[in-house]
Amino acid sequence: MNQSYFDIKTATSQNDLIIAEHFYQMWLDLGFQEDAIAANWKETTLNYIDNARQNLQYQAFVAEVEGNIVGSVSCQLFDGLYPGIFKAEFRNYGYIWGVYVEKSYRHQGIGKELTSKTIEYLKSIGCTRAVLHASPQGKSLYESLGFAIGNQMHFDL
């Protein structure tokens, strides 16, 4: 399909609830059971978004088809896993999270366009790298946009 049937728009705080719902649904679609997700998931996600908006230059984008939001993505400055001692011009990472498209609209370019918008936004705020954690289902999409396969390692405890 061509992009003309959907619109990508900059999200506003009025879209926060649907973004939170998409984030929740993303985890269910990835195979997590509802009982693995905290009962206060909505409040937690909305508080996270509010904090990121205030402190980390948070921005989200939504995909609309015929006036209905069918996808969303969030991005922000990466808060880091350790102290940020580098000057921003050398290491100012942005983080992309919550890439979600409703099942019936997948594989039509919406996720790719949403992610592309976050890349543009992160560039505009001076980020030197965009980072995300890809699901197995999303890996080929991100690779097609030029994301490198990372070296993150983990050890289950």
GROMACS .gro file of C-alpha atoms in nm:
model
  157
    1MET     CA    1   0.000   0.000   0.000
    2ASN     CA    2   0.113   0.353  -0.047
    3GLN     CA    3   0.142   0.603   0.232
    4SER     CA    4  -0.141   0.823   0.105
    5TYR     CA    5  -0.403   0.622   0.292
    6PHE     CA    6  -0.257   0.705   0.635
    7ASP     CA    7  -0.133   1.022   0.801
    8ILE     CA    8   0.147   1.054   1.054
    9LYS     CA    9   0.086   1.335   1.301
   10THR     CA   10   0.276   1.479   1.594
   11ALA     CA   11   0.102   1.356   1.906
   12THR     CA   12  -0.022   1.588   2.177
   13SER     CA   13  -0.089   1.521   2.543
   14GLN     CA   14  -0.448   1.440   2.440
   15ASN     CA   15  -0.303   1.128   2.272
   16ASP     CA   16  -0.120   1.005   2.583
   17LEU     CA   17  -0.393   0.759   2.682
   18ILE     CA   18  -0.399   0.582   2.345
   19ILE     CA   19  -0.018   0.576   2.343
   20ALA     CA   20  -0.028   0.409   2.686
   21GLU     CA   21  -0.289   0.162   2.560
   22HIS     CA   22  -0.076   0.084   2.254
   23PHE     CA   23   0.227   0.028   2.480
   24TYR     CA   24   0.025  -0.218   2.690
   25GLN     CA   25  -0.109  -0.396   2.381
   26MET     CA   26   0.241  -0.418   2.233
   27TRP     CA   27   0.351  -0.633   2.528
   28LEU     CA   28   0.046  -0.857   2.499
   29ASP     CA   29   0.114  -0.900   2.127
   30LEU     CA   30   0.471  -0.998   2.213
   31GLY     CA   31   0.337  -1.288   2.418
   32PHE     CA   32   0.332  -1.150   2.771
   33GLN     CA   33   0.032  -1.254   2.976
   34GLU     CA   34  -0.192  -0.991   3.134
   35ASP     CA   35  -0.104  -1.116   3.481
   36ALA     CA   36   0.263  -1.032   3.413
   37ILE     CA   37   0.174  -0.664   3.374
   38ALA     CA   38   0.118  -0.450   3.684
   39ALA     CA   39  -0.241  -0.349   3.750
   40ASN     CA   40  -0.140   0.018   3.750
   41TRP     CA   41   0.021  -0.003   3.402
   42LYS     CA   42  -0.185   0.286   3.269
   43GLU     CA   43  -0.095   0.526   3.551
   44THR     CA   44   0.270   0.417   3.537
   45THR     CA   45   0.291   0.475   3.162
   46LEU     CA   46   0.113   0.812   3.177
   47ASN     CA   47   0.343   0.927   3.461
   48TYR     CA   48   0.647   0.813   3.262
   49ILE     CA   49   0.530   1.007   2.957
   50ASP     CA   50   0.463   1.317   3.166
   51ASN     CA   51   0.810   1.301   3.323
   52ALA     CA   52   0.977   1.239   2.986
   53ARG     CA   53   0.787   1.533   2.835
   54GLN     CA   54   0.907   1.762   3.116
   55ASN     CA   55   1.267   1.639   3.141
   56LEU     CA   56   1.372   1.442   2.832
   57GLN     CA   57   1.226   1.627   2.531
   58TYR     CA   58   0.967   1.352   2.482
   59GLN     CA   59   0.776   1.348   2.156
   60ALA     CA   60   0.532   1.096   2.015
   61PHE     CA   61   0.375   1.044   1.677
   62VAL     CA   62   0.048   0.877   1.581
   63ALA     CA   63  -0.070   0.717   1.260
   64GLU     CA   64  -0.426   0.787   1.153
   65VAL     CA   65  -0.644   0.609   0.901
   66GLU     CA   66  -0.976   0.779   0.828
   67GLY     CA   67  -0.947   0.977   1.153
   68ASN     CA   68  -0.875   0.673   1.371
   69ILE     CA   69  -0.540   0.630   1.545
   70VAL     CA   70  -0.400   0.291   1.441
   71GLY     CA   71  -0.039   0.326   1.550
   72SER     CA   72   0.196   0.523   1.769
   73VAL     CA   73   0.558   0.565   1.868
   74SER     CA   74   0.742   0.757   2.138
   75CYS     CA   75   1.093   0.899   2.159
   76GLN     CA   76   1.299   1.106   2.397
   77LEU     CA   77   1.649   1.177   2.510
   78PHE     CA   78   1.808   0.860   2.643
   79ASP     CA   79   1.841   0.899   3.017
   80GLY     CA   80   2.128   0.654   3.031
   81LEU     CA   81   2.232   0.347   3.217
   82TYR     CA   82   2.529   0.518   3.377
   83PRO     CA   83   2.645   0.876   3.439
   84GLY     CA   84   2.647   1.087   3.125
   85ILE     CA   85   2.997   1.235   3.125
   86PHE     CA   86   3.025   1.305   2.752
   87LYS     CA   87   2.963   1.639   2.588
   88ALA     CA   88   2.637   1.634   2.391
   89GLU     CA   89   2.808   1.687   2.056
   90PHE     CA   90   2.996   1.359   2.107
   91ARG     CA   91   2.729   1.144   2.268
   92ASN     CA   92   2.370   1.256   2.288
   93TYR     CA   93   2.152   0.953   2.242
   94GLY     CA   94   1.782   0.948   2.171
   95TYR     CA   95   1.564   0.654   2.260
   96ILE     CA   96   1.273   0.521   2.054
   97TRP     CA   97   1.014   0.311   2.231
   98GLY     CA   98   0.660   0.183   2.205
   99VAL     CA   99   0.647   0.138   1.827
  100TYR     CA  100   0.300  -0.008   1.778
  101VAL     CA  101   0.063  -0.062   1.487
  102GLU     CA  102  -0.271  -0.237   1.521
  103LYS     CA  103  -0.261  -0.589   1.375
  104SER     CA  104  -0.487  -0.523   1.075
  105TYR     CA  105  -0.263  -0.231   0.964
  106ARG     CA  106   0.076  -0.400   0.993
  107HIS     CA  107   0.312  -0.461   0.700
  108GLN     CA  108   0.181  -0.155   0.517
  109GLY     CA  109   0.460   0.093   0.592
  110ILE     CA  110   0.304   0.258   0.898
  111GLY     CA  111   0.563   0.135   1.149
  112LYS     CA  112   0.843   0.241   0.917
  113GLU     CA  113   0.698   0.591   0.876
  114LEU     CA  114   0.638   0.627   1.249
  115THR     CA  115   0.996   0.526   1.323
  116SER     CA  116   1.127   0.760   1.051
  117LYS     CA  117   0.948   1.050   1.219
  118THR     CA  118   1.120   0.975   1.548
  119ILE     CA  119   1.457   0.968   1.374
  120GLU     CA  120   1.386   1.310   1.220
  121TYR     CA  121   1.279   1.447   1.559
  122LEU     CA  122   1.582   1.309   1.742
  123LYS     CA  123   1.811   1.461   1.478
  124SER     CA  124   1.634   1.795   1.521
  125ILE     CA  125   1.710   1.803   1.896
  126GLY     CA  126   2.077   1.726   1.842
  127CYS     CA  127   2.090   1.354   1.908
  128THR     CA  128   2.396   1.178   1.772
  129ARG     CA  129   2.242   0.829   1.778
  130ALA     CA  130   1.897   0.674   1.798
  131VAL     CA  131   1.868   0.365   2.016
  132LEU     CA  132   1.583   0.117   2.044
  133HIS     CA  133   1.522  -0.238   2.157
  134ALA     CA  134   1.368  -0.436   1.873
  135SER     CA  135   1.129  -0.724   1.910
  136PRO     CA  136   1.200  -1.019   1.684
  137GLN     CA  137   0.901  -0.908   1.473
  138GLY     CA  138   1.035  -0.554   1.431
  139LYS     CA  139   1.401  -0.631   1.373
  140SER     CA  140   1.387  -0.636   0.990
  141LEU     CA  141   1.195  -0.305   0.984
  142TYR     CA  142   1.464  -0.130   1.188
  143GLU     CA  143   1.744  -0.287   0.987
  144SER     CA  144   1.576  -0.157   0.668
  145LEU     CA  145   1.599   0.194   0.816
  146GLY     CA  146   1.972   0.151   0.878
  147PHE     CA  147   1.977   0.046   1.243
  148ALA     CA  148   2.282  -0.165   1.321
  149ILE     CA  149   2.259  -0.492   1.507
  150GLY     CA  150   2.372  -0.403   1.857
  151ASN     CA  151   2.603  -0.558   2.110
  152GLN     CA  152   2.368  -0.557   2.405
  153MET     CA  153   2.423  -0.867   2.610
  154HIS     CA  154   2.217  -0.998   2.897
  155PHE     CA  155   2.231  -1.260   3.167
  156ASP     CA  156   1.903  -1.387   3.308
  157LEU     CA  157   1.909  -1.406   3.687
   0.00000   0.00000   0.00000
